[in-house]
mmCIF file of C-alpha atoms and ligand atoms in Angstrom:
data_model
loop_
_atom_site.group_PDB
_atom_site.id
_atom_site.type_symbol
_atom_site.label_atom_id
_atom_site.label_comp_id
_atom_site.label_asym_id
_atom_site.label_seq_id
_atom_site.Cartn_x
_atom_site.Cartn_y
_atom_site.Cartn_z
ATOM 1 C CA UNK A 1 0.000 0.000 0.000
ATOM 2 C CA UNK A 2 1.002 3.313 -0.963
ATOM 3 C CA UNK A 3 0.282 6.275 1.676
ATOM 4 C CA UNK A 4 -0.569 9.337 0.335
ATOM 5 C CA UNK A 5 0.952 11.365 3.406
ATOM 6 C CA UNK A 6 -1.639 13.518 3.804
ATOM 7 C CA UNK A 7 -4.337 11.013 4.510
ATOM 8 C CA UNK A 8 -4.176 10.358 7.976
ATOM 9 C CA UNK A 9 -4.615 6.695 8.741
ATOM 10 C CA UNK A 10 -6.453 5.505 12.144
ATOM 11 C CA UNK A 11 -6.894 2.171 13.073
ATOM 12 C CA UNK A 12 -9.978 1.947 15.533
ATOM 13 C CA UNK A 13 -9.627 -2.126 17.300
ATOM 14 C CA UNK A 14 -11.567 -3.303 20.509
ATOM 15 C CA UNK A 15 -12.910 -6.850 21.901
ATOM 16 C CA UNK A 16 -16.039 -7.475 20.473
ATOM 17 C CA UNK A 17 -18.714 -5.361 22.114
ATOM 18 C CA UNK A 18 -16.479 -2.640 23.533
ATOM 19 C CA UNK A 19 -18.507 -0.069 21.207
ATOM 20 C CA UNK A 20 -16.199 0.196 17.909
ATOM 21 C CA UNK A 21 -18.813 0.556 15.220
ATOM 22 C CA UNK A 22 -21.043 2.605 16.860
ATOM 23 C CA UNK A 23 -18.394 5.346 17.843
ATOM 24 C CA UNK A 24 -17.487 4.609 13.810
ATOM 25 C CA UNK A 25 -20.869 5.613 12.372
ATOM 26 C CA UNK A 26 -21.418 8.693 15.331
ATOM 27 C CA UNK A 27 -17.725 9.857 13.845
ATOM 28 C CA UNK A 28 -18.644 9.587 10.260
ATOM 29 C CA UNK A 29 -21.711 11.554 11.086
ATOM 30 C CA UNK A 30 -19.315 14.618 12.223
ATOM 31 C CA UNK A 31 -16.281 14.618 10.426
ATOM 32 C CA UNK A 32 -17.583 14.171 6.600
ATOM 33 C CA UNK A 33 -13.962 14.040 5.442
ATOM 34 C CA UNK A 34 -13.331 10.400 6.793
ATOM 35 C CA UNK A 35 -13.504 7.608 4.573
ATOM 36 C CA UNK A 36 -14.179 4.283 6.496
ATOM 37 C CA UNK A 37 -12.479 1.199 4.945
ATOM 38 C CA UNK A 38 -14.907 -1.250 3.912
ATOM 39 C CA UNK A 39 -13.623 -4.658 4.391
ATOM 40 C CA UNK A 40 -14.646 -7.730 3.078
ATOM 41 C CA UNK A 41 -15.779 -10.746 5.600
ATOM 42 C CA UNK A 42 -16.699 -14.472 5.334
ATOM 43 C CA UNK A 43 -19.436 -13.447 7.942
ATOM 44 C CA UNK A 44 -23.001 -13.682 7.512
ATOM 45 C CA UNK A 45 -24.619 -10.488 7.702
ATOM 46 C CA UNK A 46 -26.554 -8.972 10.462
ATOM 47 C CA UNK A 47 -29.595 -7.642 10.111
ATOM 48 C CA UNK A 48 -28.723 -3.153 10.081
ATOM 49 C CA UNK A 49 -25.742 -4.011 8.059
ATOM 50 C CA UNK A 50 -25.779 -3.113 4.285
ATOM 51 C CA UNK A 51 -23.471 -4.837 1.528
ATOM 52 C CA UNK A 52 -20.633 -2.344 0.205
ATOM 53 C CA UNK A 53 -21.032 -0.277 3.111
ATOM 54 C CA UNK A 54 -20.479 -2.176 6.338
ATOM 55 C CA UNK A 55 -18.860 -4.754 4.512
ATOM 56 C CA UNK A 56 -18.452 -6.652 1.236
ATOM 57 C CA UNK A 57 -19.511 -10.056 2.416
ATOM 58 C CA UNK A 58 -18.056 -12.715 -0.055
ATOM 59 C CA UNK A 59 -18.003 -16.636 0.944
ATOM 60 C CA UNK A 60 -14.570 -18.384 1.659
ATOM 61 C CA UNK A 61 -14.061 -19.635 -1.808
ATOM 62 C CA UNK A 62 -13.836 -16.078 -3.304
ATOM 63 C CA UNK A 63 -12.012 -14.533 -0.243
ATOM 64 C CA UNK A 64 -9.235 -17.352 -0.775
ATOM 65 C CA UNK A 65 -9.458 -16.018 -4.004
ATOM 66 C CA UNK A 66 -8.377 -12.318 -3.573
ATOM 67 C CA UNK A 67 -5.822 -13.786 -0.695
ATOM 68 C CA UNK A 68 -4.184 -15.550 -3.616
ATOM 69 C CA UNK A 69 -3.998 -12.631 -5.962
ATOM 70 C CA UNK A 70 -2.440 -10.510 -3.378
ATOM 71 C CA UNK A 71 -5.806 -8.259 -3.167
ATOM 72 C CA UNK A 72 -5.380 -7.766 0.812
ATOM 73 C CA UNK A 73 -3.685 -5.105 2.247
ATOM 74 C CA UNK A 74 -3.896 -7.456 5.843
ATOM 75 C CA UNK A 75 -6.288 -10.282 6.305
ATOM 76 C CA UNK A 76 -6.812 -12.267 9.367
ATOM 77 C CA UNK A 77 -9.100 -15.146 11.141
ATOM 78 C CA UNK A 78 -11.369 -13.525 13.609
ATOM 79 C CA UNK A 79 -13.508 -15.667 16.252
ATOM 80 C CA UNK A 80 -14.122 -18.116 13.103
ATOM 81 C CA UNK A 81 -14.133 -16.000 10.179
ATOM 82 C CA UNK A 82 -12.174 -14.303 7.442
ATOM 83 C CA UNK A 83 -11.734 -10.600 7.472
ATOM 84 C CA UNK A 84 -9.604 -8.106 5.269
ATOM 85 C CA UNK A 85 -8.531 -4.903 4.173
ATOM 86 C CA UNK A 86 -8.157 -4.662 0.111
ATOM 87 C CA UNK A 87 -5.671 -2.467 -1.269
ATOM 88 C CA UNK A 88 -8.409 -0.875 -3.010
ATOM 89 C CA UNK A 89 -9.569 0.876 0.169
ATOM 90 C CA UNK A 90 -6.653 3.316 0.526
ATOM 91 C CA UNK A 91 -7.384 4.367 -3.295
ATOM 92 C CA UNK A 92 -10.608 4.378 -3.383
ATOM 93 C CA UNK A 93 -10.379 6.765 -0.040
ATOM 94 C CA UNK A 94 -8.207 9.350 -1.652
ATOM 95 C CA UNK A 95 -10.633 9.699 -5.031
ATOM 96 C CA UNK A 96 -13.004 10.811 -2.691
ATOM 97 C CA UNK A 97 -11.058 13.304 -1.425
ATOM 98 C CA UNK A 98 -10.889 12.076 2.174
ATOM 99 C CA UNK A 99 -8.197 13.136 4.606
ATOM 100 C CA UNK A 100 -8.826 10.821 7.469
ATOM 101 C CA UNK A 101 -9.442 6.989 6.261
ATOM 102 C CA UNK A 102 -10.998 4.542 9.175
ATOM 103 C CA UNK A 103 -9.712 0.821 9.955
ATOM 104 C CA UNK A 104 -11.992 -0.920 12.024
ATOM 105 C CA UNK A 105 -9.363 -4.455 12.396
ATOM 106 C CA UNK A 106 -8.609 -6.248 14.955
ATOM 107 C CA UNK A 107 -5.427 -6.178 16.549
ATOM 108 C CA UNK A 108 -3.597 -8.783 13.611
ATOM 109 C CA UNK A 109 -4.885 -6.336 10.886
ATOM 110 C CA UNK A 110 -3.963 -3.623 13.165
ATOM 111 C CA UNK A 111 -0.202 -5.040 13.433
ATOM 112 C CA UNK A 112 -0.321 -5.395 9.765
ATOM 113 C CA UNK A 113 -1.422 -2.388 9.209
ATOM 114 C CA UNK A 114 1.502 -0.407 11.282
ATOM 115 C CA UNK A 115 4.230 -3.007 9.564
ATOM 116 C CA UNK A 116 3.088 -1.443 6.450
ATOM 117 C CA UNK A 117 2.552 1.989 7.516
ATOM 118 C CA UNK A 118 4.166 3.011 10.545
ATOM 119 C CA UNK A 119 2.442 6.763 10.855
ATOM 120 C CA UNK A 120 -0.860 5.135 11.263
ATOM 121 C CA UNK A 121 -2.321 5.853 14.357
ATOM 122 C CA UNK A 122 -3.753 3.245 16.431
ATOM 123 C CA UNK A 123 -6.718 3.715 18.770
ATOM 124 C CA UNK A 124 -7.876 0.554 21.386
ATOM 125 C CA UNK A 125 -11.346 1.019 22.485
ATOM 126 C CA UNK A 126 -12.188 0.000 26.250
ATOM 127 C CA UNK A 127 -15.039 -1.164 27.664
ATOM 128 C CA UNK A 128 -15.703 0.608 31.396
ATOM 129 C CA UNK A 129 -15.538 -3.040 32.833
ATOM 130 C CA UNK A 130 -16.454 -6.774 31.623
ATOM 131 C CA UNK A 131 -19.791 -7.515 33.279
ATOM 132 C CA UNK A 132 -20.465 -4.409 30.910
ATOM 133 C CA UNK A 133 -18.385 -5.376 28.150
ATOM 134 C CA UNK A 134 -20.960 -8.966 28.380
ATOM 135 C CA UNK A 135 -24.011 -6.794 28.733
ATOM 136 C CA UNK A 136 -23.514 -5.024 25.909
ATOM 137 C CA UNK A 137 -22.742 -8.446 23.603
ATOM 138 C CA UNK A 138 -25.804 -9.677 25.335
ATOM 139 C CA UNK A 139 -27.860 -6.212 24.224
ATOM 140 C CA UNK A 140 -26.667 -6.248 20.669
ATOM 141 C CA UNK A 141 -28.544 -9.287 20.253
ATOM 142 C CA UNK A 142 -26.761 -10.505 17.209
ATOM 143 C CA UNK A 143 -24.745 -13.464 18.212
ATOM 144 C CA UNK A 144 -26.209 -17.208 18.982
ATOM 145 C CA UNK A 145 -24.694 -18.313 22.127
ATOM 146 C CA UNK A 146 -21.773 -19.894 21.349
ATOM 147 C CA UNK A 147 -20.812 -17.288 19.028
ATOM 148 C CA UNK A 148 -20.902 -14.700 21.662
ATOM 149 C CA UNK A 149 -19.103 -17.089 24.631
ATOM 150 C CA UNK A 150 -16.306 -17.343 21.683
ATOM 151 C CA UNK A 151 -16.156 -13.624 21.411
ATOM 152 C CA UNK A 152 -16.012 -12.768 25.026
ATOM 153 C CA UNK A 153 -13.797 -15.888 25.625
ATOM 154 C CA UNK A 154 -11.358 -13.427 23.209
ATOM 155 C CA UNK A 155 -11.570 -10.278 24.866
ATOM 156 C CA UNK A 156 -9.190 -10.931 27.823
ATOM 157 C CA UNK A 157 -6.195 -11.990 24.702
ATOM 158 C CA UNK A 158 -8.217 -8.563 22.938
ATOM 159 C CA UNK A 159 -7.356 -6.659 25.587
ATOM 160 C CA UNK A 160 -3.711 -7.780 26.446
ATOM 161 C CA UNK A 161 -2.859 -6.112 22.702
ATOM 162 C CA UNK A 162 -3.366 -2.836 24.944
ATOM 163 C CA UNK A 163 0.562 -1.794 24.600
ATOM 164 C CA UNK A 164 0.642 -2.033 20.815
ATOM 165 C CA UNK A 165 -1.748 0.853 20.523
ATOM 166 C CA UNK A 166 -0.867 4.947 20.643
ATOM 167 C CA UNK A 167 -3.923 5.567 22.556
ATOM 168 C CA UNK A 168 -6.226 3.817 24.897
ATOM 169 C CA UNK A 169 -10.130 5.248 24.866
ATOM 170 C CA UNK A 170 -12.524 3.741 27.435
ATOM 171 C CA UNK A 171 -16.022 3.877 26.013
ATOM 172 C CA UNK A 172 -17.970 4.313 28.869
ATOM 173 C CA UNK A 173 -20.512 7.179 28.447
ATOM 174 C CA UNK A 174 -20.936 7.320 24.481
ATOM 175 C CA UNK A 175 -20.330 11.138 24.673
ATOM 176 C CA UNK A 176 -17.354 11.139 26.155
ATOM 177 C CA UNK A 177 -15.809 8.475 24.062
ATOM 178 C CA UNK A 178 -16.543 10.182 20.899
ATOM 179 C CA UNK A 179 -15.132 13.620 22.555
ATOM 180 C CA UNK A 180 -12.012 11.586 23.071
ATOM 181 C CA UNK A 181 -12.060 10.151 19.618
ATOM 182 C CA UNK A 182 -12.227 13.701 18.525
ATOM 183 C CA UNK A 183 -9.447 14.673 20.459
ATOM 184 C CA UNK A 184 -7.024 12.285 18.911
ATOM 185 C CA UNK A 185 -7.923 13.715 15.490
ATOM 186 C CA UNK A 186 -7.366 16.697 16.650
ATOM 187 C CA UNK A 187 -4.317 16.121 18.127
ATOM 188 C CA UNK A 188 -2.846 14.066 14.818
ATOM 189 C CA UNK A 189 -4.111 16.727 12.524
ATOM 190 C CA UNK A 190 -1.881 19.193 14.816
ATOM 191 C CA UNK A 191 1.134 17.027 14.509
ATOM 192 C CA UNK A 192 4.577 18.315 13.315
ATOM 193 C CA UNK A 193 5.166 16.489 10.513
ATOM 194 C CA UNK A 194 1.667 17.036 9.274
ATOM 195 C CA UNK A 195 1.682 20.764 10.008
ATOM 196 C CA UNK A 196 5.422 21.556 8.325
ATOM 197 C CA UNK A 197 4.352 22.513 5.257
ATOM 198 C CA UNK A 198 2.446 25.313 6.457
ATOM 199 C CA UNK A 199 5.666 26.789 8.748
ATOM 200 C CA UNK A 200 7.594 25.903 5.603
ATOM 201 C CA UNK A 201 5.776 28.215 3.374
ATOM 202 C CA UNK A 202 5.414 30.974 6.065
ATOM 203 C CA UNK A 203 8.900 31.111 6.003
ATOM 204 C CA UNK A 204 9.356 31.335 1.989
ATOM 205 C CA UNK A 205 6.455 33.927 2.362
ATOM 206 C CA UNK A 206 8.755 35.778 5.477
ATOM 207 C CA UNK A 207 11.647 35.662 3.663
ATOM 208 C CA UNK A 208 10.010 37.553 0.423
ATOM 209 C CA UNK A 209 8.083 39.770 2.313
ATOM 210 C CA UNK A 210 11.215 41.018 4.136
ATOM 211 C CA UNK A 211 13.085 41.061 0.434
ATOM 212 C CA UNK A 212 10.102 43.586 -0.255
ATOM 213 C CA UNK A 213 10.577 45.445 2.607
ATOM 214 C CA UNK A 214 14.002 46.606 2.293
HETATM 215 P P1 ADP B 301 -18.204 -3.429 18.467
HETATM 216 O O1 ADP B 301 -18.316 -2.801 17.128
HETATM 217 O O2 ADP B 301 -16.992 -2.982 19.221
HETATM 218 O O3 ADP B 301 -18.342 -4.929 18.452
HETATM 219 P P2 ADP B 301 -20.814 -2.166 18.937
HETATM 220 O O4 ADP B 301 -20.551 -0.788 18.469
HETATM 221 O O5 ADP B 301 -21.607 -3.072 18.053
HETATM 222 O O6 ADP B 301 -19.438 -2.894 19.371
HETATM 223 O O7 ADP B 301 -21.508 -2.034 20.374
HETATM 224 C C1 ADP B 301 -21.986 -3.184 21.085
HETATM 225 C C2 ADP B 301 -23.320 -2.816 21.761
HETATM 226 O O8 ADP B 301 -23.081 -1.879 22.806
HETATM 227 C C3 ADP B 301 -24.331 -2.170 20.814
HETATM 228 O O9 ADP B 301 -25.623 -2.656 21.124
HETATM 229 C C4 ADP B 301 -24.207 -0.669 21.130
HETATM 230 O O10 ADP B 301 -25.422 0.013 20.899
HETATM 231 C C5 ADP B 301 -23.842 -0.685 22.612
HETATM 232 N N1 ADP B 301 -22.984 0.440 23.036
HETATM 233 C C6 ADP B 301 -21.926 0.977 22.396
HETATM 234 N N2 ADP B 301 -21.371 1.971 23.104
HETATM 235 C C7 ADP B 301 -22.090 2.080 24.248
HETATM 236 C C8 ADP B 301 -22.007 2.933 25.400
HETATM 237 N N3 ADP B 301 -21.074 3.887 25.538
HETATM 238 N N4 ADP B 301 -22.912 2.755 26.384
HETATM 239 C C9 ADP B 301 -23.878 1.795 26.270
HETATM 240 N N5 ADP B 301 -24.006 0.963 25.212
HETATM 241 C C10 ADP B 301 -23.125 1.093 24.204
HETATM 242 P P1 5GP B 302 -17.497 -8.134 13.637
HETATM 243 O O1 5GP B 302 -17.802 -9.531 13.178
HETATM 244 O O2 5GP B 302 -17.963 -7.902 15.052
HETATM 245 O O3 5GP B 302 -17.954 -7.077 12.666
HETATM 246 O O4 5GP B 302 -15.902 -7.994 13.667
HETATM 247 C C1 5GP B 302 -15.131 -8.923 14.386
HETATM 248 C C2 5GP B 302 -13.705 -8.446 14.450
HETATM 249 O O5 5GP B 302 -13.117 -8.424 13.147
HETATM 250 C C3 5GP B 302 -13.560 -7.035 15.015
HETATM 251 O O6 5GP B 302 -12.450 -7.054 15.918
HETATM 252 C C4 5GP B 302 -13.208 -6.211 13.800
HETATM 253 O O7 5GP B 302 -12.420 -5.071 14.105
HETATM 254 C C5 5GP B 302 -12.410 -7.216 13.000
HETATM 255 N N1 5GP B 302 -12.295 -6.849 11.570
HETATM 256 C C6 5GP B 302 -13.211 -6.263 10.774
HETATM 257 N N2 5GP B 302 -12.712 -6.062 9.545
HETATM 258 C C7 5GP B 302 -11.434 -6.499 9.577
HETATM 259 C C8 5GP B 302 -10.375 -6.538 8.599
HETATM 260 O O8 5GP B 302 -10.488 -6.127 7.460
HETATM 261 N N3 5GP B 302 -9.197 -7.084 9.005
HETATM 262 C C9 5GP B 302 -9.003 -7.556 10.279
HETATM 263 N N4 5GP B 302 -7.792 -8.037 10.582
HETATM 264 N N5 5GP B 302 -9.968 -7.530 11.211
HETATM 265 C C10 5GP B 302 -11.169 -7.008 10.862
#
């Protein structure tokens, strides 16, 4: 993958539950300039989810497919199915004009990710405590029972990826989280490297100005 370096790239992971899409969707809703990088999954759909837009969902035969012709960015096995990031995404993202583009992975695609592009900024979700993290599996009401002991069976391994990320946001009242989330793009849009250009050409413009002066 090629990173056009002013796209900022943020890779959003959690344990299942912990409130990673819906602080996705509340953030697209506010900052129209973020792309969100569709993936493609082996899982069945759930019932709110549309094709193309939370996901491409393709059966294993096909994903095995684009694995083969070197189509994913990262791909991993998640709690029983395929997910991954095309190389598409990242292109697709900067035709339509987007300066922030969204990874929801878990934390293999997240590693992946980083390998690939180091200035991508990782962000672990937290959920306030487990009993909560459970209720809110339990609330979602779209896994059968085994599929959701398997996914809270995972969040304790989830969580121990905590170290790996650049910042740590604990989604307990929805509000604040997405404050938080906020923050962080602030913060990375205020970053050095990203604001140099603009000191750069004050400068050219200081030096000319003073050139005019004399
Ligand atoms: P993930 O994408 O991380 O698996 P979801 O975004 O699907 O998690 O959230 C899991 C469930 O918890 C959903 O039913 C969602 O409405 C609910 N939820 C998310 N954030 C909060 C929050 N801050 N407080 C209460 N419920 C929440
Ligand atoms: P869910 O089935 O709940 O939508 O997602 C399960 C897990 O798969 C979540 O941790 C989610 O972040 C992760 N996931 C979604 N898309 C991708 C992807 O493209 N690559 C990787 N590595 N993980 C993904």
């Amino acid at each position: 993958m090629n990173d056009p370096h002013d796209l900022l790239l943020l890779i959003l992971s959690s344990p299942s539950g912990a409130g990673k899409s819906t602080l996705t969707h509340r953030l697209m809703q506010e900052v129209p300039e973020l792309a969100f990088s569709v993936s493609h999954t082996t899982r069945a759909p759930r019932p709110n989810e549309v094709d193309g837009q939370d996901y491409h969902f393709i059966d294993q035969e096909r994903f095995l497919e684009l694995v083969r012709s070197n189509d994913f960015a990262e791909w991993a096995e998640v709690h029983g199915n395929f997910y991954g990031t095309s190389v598409a995404e990242l292109e697709r993202a900067r035709q339509a004009g987007a300066n922030v583009l969204l990874f929801d992975v878990d934390y293999q695609g997240a590693r992946q990710i980083k390998a690939a592009l180091p200035q991508a900024v990782g962000v672990f979700i937290l959920p306030p405590s487990m009993p909560e993290l459970r209720r809110r599996l339990e609330s979602r009401g779209t896994e059968t029972p085994e599929s959701l002991a398997r996914r809270f069976a995972k969040a304790r391994e989830e969580i121990g990826q905590y170290p790996f990320f650049d910042y740590l946001i604990v989604n307990d009242e929805l509000q604040t989280a997405l404050a938080d989330l906020k923050g962080v793009l602030a913060a990375e849009r205020c970053r050095r490297s990203r604001r140099a250009p603009t000191a750069e050409a004050l400068l050219r413009a200081a030096v000319d100005s003073t050139e005019v002066l004399e």
